[in-house]
CSV table of C-alpha atoms in Angstrom, one decimal:
chain,number,residue,atom,x,y,z
A,347,MET,CA,47.1,149.7,179.4
A,348,THR,CA,50.6,149.6,180.5
A,349,TYR,CA,52.3,150.9,176.6
A,350,SER,CA,56.0,151.6,177.4
A,351,PRO,CA,57.5,154.9,176.1
A,352,ALA,CA,59.9,152.8,174.6
A,353,LEU,CA,57.0,152.5,171.4
A,354,LEU,CA,57.6,156.1,171.0
A,355,PRO,CA,59.8,155.4,168.1
A,356,GLN,CA,57.7,153.4,166.2
A,357,LEU,CA,54.9,155.8,167.2
A,358,ILE,CA,56.7,158.7,165.5
A,359,GLU,CA,57.8,156.5,162.4
A,360,ALA,CA,53.7,155.4,162.0
A,361,VAL,CA,52.7,159.0,162.3
A,362,ALA,CA,54.8,160.3,159.8
A,363,ASP,CA,54.2,157.9,157.2
A,364,ALA,CA,50.6,158.4,157.6
A,365,ILE,CA,51.0,161.8,156.6
A,366,ASN,CA,53.7,161.5,154.0
A,367,GLN,CA,51.4,159.1,152.2
A,368,ASN,CA,48.4,161.2,152.5
A,369,ALA,CA,50.1,164.7,152.2
A,370,ASP,CA,49.2,165.4,148.6
A,371,ALA,CA,45.5,164.8,149.5
A,372,VAL,CA,45.6,166.9,152.6
A,373,THR,CA,47.2,169.8,150.8
A,374,GLU,CA,44.2,169.9,148.7
A,375,LEU,CA,42.3,169.8,151.4
A,376,ASP,CA,44.2,173.0,152.9
A,377,GLN,CA,44.4,174.6,149.4
A,378,ALA,CA,40.7,175.1,149.1
A,379,ILE,CA,39.6,176.4,152.1
A,380,GLY,CA,43.3,177.4,154.3
A,381,ASP,CA,46.8,178.5,153.3
A,382,GLY,CA,47.7,175.5,151.9
A,383,ASP,CA,51.0,175.2,154.1
A,384,HIS,CA,49.4,172.5,156.8
A,385,VAL,CA,50.7,169.7,155.8
A,386,VAL,CA,54.2,171.3,155.3
A,387,ASN,CA,54.7,173.0,158.5
A,388,LEU,CA,53.4,169.4,160.1
A,389,GLN,CA,56.3,167.7,158.7
A,390,ARG,CA,58.5,170.0,160.0
A,391,GLY,CA,57.5,169.3,163.6
A,392,ILE,CA,57.4,165.5,162.7
A,393,GLN,CA,60.8,165.2,161.4
A,394,ALA,CA,62.2,167.1,164.6
A,395,LEU,CA,60.1,164.4,166.6
A,396,MET,CA,61.9,161.9,164.4
A,397,ALA,CA,65.4,163.2,165.0
A,398,GLN,CA,64.4,162.9,168.9
A,399,ARG,CA,62.6,159.6,169.0
A,400,ASP,CA,65.2,157.6,170.4
A,401,GLY,CA,65.8,159.8,173.5
A,402,LEU,CA,62.3,160.6,173.7
A,403,SER,CA,61.9,156.7,174.4
A,404,GLN,CA,63.7,157.1,177.4
A,405,LEU,CA,61.4,159.5,179.5
A,406,GLU,CA,58.5,158.6,181.4
A,407,TRP,CA,55.6,159.4,179.5
A,408,ALA,CA,54.9,162.6,180.9
A,409,GLU,CA,58.3,164.2,180.4
A,410,ALA,CA,57.7,163.0,177.0
A,411,TRP,CA,54.9,164.8,176.3
A,412,GLN,CA,55.9,167.7,177.4
A,413,LYS,CA,59.4,167.7,175.2
A,414,ILE,CA,57.1,166.6,172.1
A,415,GLY,CA,54.9,169.7,172.8
A,416,MET,CA,58.0,171.7,173.3
A,417,ILE,CA,59.5,170.6,170.2
A,418,LEU,CA,55.9,170.8,168.2
A,419,MET,CA,55.4,174.3,169.3
A,420,SER,CA,58.9,175.6,168.1
A,421,THR,CA,59.2,173.9,165.0
A,422,VAL,CA,55.2,173.6,163.5
A,423,GLY,CA,54.8,176.9,163.2
A,424,GLY,CA,51.4,178.6,163.0
A,425,ALA,CA,48.3,178.3,164.7
A,426,SER,CA,48.8,174.3,164.6
A,427,GLY,CA,52.0,174.6,166.3
A,428,SER,CA,50.5,176.4,169.0
A,429,LEU,CA,47.9,174.0,169.7
A,430,LEU,CA,50.0,170.7,168.9
A,431,GLY,CA,51.9,171.8,171.3
A,432,THR,CA,49.7,172.6,174.2
A,433,LEU,CA,47.8,169.5,173.8
A,434,PHE,CA,50.9,167.9,174.9
A,435,VAL,CA,52.1,170.2,177.4
A,436,ALA,CA,48.7,170.0,179.0
A,437,MET,CA,48.7,166.4,179.0
A,438,ALA,CA,52.3,166.3,180.4
A,439,LYS,CA,51.1,168.1,183.5
A,440,ALA,CA,47.6,166.2,183.9
A,441,ALA,CA,49.6,162.9,183.6
A,442,LYS,CA,52.6,163.8,185.7
A,443,GLY,CA,52.5,161.4,188.9
A,444,GLN,CA,49.6,159.7,187.9
A,445,PRO,CA,49.3,156.0,187.0
A,446,LEU,CA,49.2,155.4,183.0
A,447,ASN,CA,46.2,152.7,182.5
A,448,LEU,CA,43.7,154.0,180.3
A,449,LYS,CA,41.5,156.2,183.1
A,450,GLY,CA,44.9,158.2,183.6
A,451,PHE,CA,45.6,158.6,179.7
A,452,ALA,CA,41.9,159.4,179.0
A,453,THR,CA,41.8,161.7,182.1
A,454,ALA,CA,45.1,163.3,180.9
A,455,PHE,CA,44.0,163.5,176.8
A,456,GLY,CA,40.7,165.6,177.9
A,457,GLN,CA,42.4,167.8,179.7
A,458,GLY,CA,44.9,168.4,177.0
A,459,VAL,CA,41.9,168.9,174.5
A,460,GLU,CA,40.3,171.2,177.0
A,461,SER,CA,43.6,173.5,177.0
A,462,VAL,CA,43.3,173.4,173.2
A,463,LYS,CA,39.6,174.6,173.1
A,464,LEU,CA,40.7,177.4,175.5
A,465,ARG,CA,43.8,178.1,173.6
A,466,GLY,CA,42.3,178.3,170.3
A,467,LYS,CA,38.6,179.6,171.5
A,468,SER,CA,37.2,176.9,169.8
A,469,ASP,CA,34.7,173.8,170.0
A,470,ALA,CA,33.6,170.9,168.1
A,471,GLY,CA,31.4,172.3,165.5
A,472,ASP,CA,34.2,175.1,164.5
A,473,LYS,CA,35.2,172.9,161.3
A,474,THR,CA,38.6,172.3,162.9
A,475,MET,CA,41.1,169.8,164.1
A,476,LEU,CA,38.6,169.7,167.4
A,477,ASP,CA,36.0,168.3,165.7
A,478,VAL,CA,37.8,164.9,165.8
A,479,LEU,CA,39.7,165.6,169.1
A,480,VAL,CA,36.7,166.0,171.4
A,481,PRO,CA,34.8,163.3,170.4
A,482,VAL,CA,38.1,160.8,170.9
A,483,ALA,CA,38.4,162.6,174.2
A,484,GLY,CA,35.0,162.1,175.2
A,485,TYR,CA,34.9,158.5,174.0
A,486,LEU,CA,37.6,157.7,176.2
A,487,LEU,CA,36.7,159.3,179.1
A,488,GLN,CA,33.1,157.3,178.7
A,489,VAL,CA,34.7,153.8,178.4
A,490,ALA,CA,37.9,154.3,180.8
A,491,GLY,CA,35.4,153.6,184.4
A,492,ASN,CA,34.6,150.0,182.5
A,493,PRO,CA,36.8,149.5,179.9
A,494,PRO,CA,35.8,147.1,177.3
A,495,ALA,CA,38.7,144.9,175.8
A,496,MET,CA,41.7,147.1,174.8
A,497,ALA,CA,41.3,145.7,170.9
A,498,ASP,CA,37.8,147.3,171.1
A,499,VAL,CA,39.1,150.5,172.5
A,500,LEU,CA,41.8,151.0,169.5
A,501,GLU,CA,38.9,150.1,167.1
A,502,ASP,CA,36.5,152.1,168.4
A,503,THR,CA,38.6,155.3,168.8
A,504,GLY,CA,39.7,155.0,165.2
A,505,LYS,CA,36.4,154.8,164.3
A,506,VAL,CA,35.2,157.9,166.4
A,507,ALA,CA,38.4,159.6,165.0
A,508,ILE,CA,37.2,159.1,161.3
A,509,ALA,CA,33.4,160.1,162.2
A,510,GLY,CA,34.8,163.5,163.6
A,511,MET,CA,36.8,163.8,160.5
A,512,GLU,CA,33.6,163.2,158.1
A,513,SER,CA,31.7,165.6,160.2
A,514,THR,CA,33.6,169.1,159.1
A,515,ARG,CA,32.8,168.2,155.4
A,516,ASP,CA,29.8,170.0,156.1
A,517,MET,CA,30.2,172.4,158.5
A,518,LEU,CA,30.6,176.0,158.1
A,519,ALA,CA,34.1,177.4,159.0
A,520,THR,CA,34.0,179.7,161.5
A,521,LYS,CA,37.9,180.5,162.5
A,522,GLY,CA,41.2,181.0,160.5
A,523,ARG,CA,41.5,182.0,157.3
A,524,ALA,CA,38.5,179.2,156.4
A,525,SER,CA,35.9,181.7,157.9
A,526,TYR,CA,36.5,184.0,155.3
A,527,LEU,CA,35.1,182.0,152.4
A,528,GLU,CA,31.8,181.4,154.2
A,529,GLU,CA,29.6,179.2,152.6
A,530,ARG,CA,32.0,178.0,150.6
A,531,THR,CA,33.6,176.3,153.4
A,532,ARG,CA,30.6,173.7,153.4
A,533,GLY,CA,31.6,170.5,151.2
A,534,HIS,CA,34.9,170.1,152.1
A,535,ILE,CA,36.9,168.5,154.7
A,536,ASP,CA,38.8,170.4,157.3
A,537,ALA,CA,42.6,169.2,156.5
A,538,GLY,CA,43.7,169.8,160.8
A,539,ALA,CA,40.3,167.7,161.3
A,540,LYS,CA,42.3,165.2,158.3
A,541,THR,CA,45.4,165.2,160.0
A,542,SER,CA,44.5,164.6,163.4
A,543,GLN,CA,42.1,161.7,162.5
A,544,LEU,CA,45.6,160.1,160.6
A,545,VAL,CA,47.4,160.8,163.5
A,546,ILE,CA,45.0,158.9,165.6
A,547,CYS,CA,44.1,156.2,163.5
A,548,ALA,CA,48.1,155.3,163.1
A,549,ILE,CA,49.0,155.4,166.6
A,550,CYS,CA,45.9,153.0,167.2
A,551,THR,CA,47.0,150.5,164.6
A,552,VAL,CA,50.7,150.4,166.0
A,553,LEU,CA,49.1,149.8,169.6
A,554,SER,CA,46.8,147.2,168.6
A,555,ALA,CA,49.6,145.2,167.4
A,556,THR,CA,51.6,145.6,170.6
A,557,PRO,CA,50.5,143.8,173.8
A,558,ALA,CA,49.1,146.2,176.4
């Protein structure tokens, strides 16, 4: 895997489109068991990334992820901004000076997800974005040592993200405002898990159409 940061404008635009196209549906999910402002907060961060996408494309991956993390921390707000920012900053730290092949990316992403777990004092099974991020990280680390064709990796990554998102439907929320609703949270997909899945699938779609 030798994708260039020159892809960042296209990746950011694809993420923006995916979130915007699903904004109403995600807001309904969030209103059912959350604060209802998840999409609005996320869109604010994505708009900030859109405004700097050309500059980001001129950086090395580690530098770009560091800047993305700082932008998200300062613009998204709430728990999501802190967690998403932590993900990218930790990825940047892990990737610095390392080759960004599949193994290097899997290692950096895995470190990012571990940092999110620590920051949020949460893990897979708590009905959060981690129910998508943790299995995706696990899959990438699993295949990194002996990877199949990149097209298969990208397709399967999307499938893992979707399965993780769907798994939150029957979970009992234990974090955030949703935790106060207890059993009433069952039957609802977590909004953060849904947007995480949308972002990952949008990225995989762009990469699938781009020679590695």
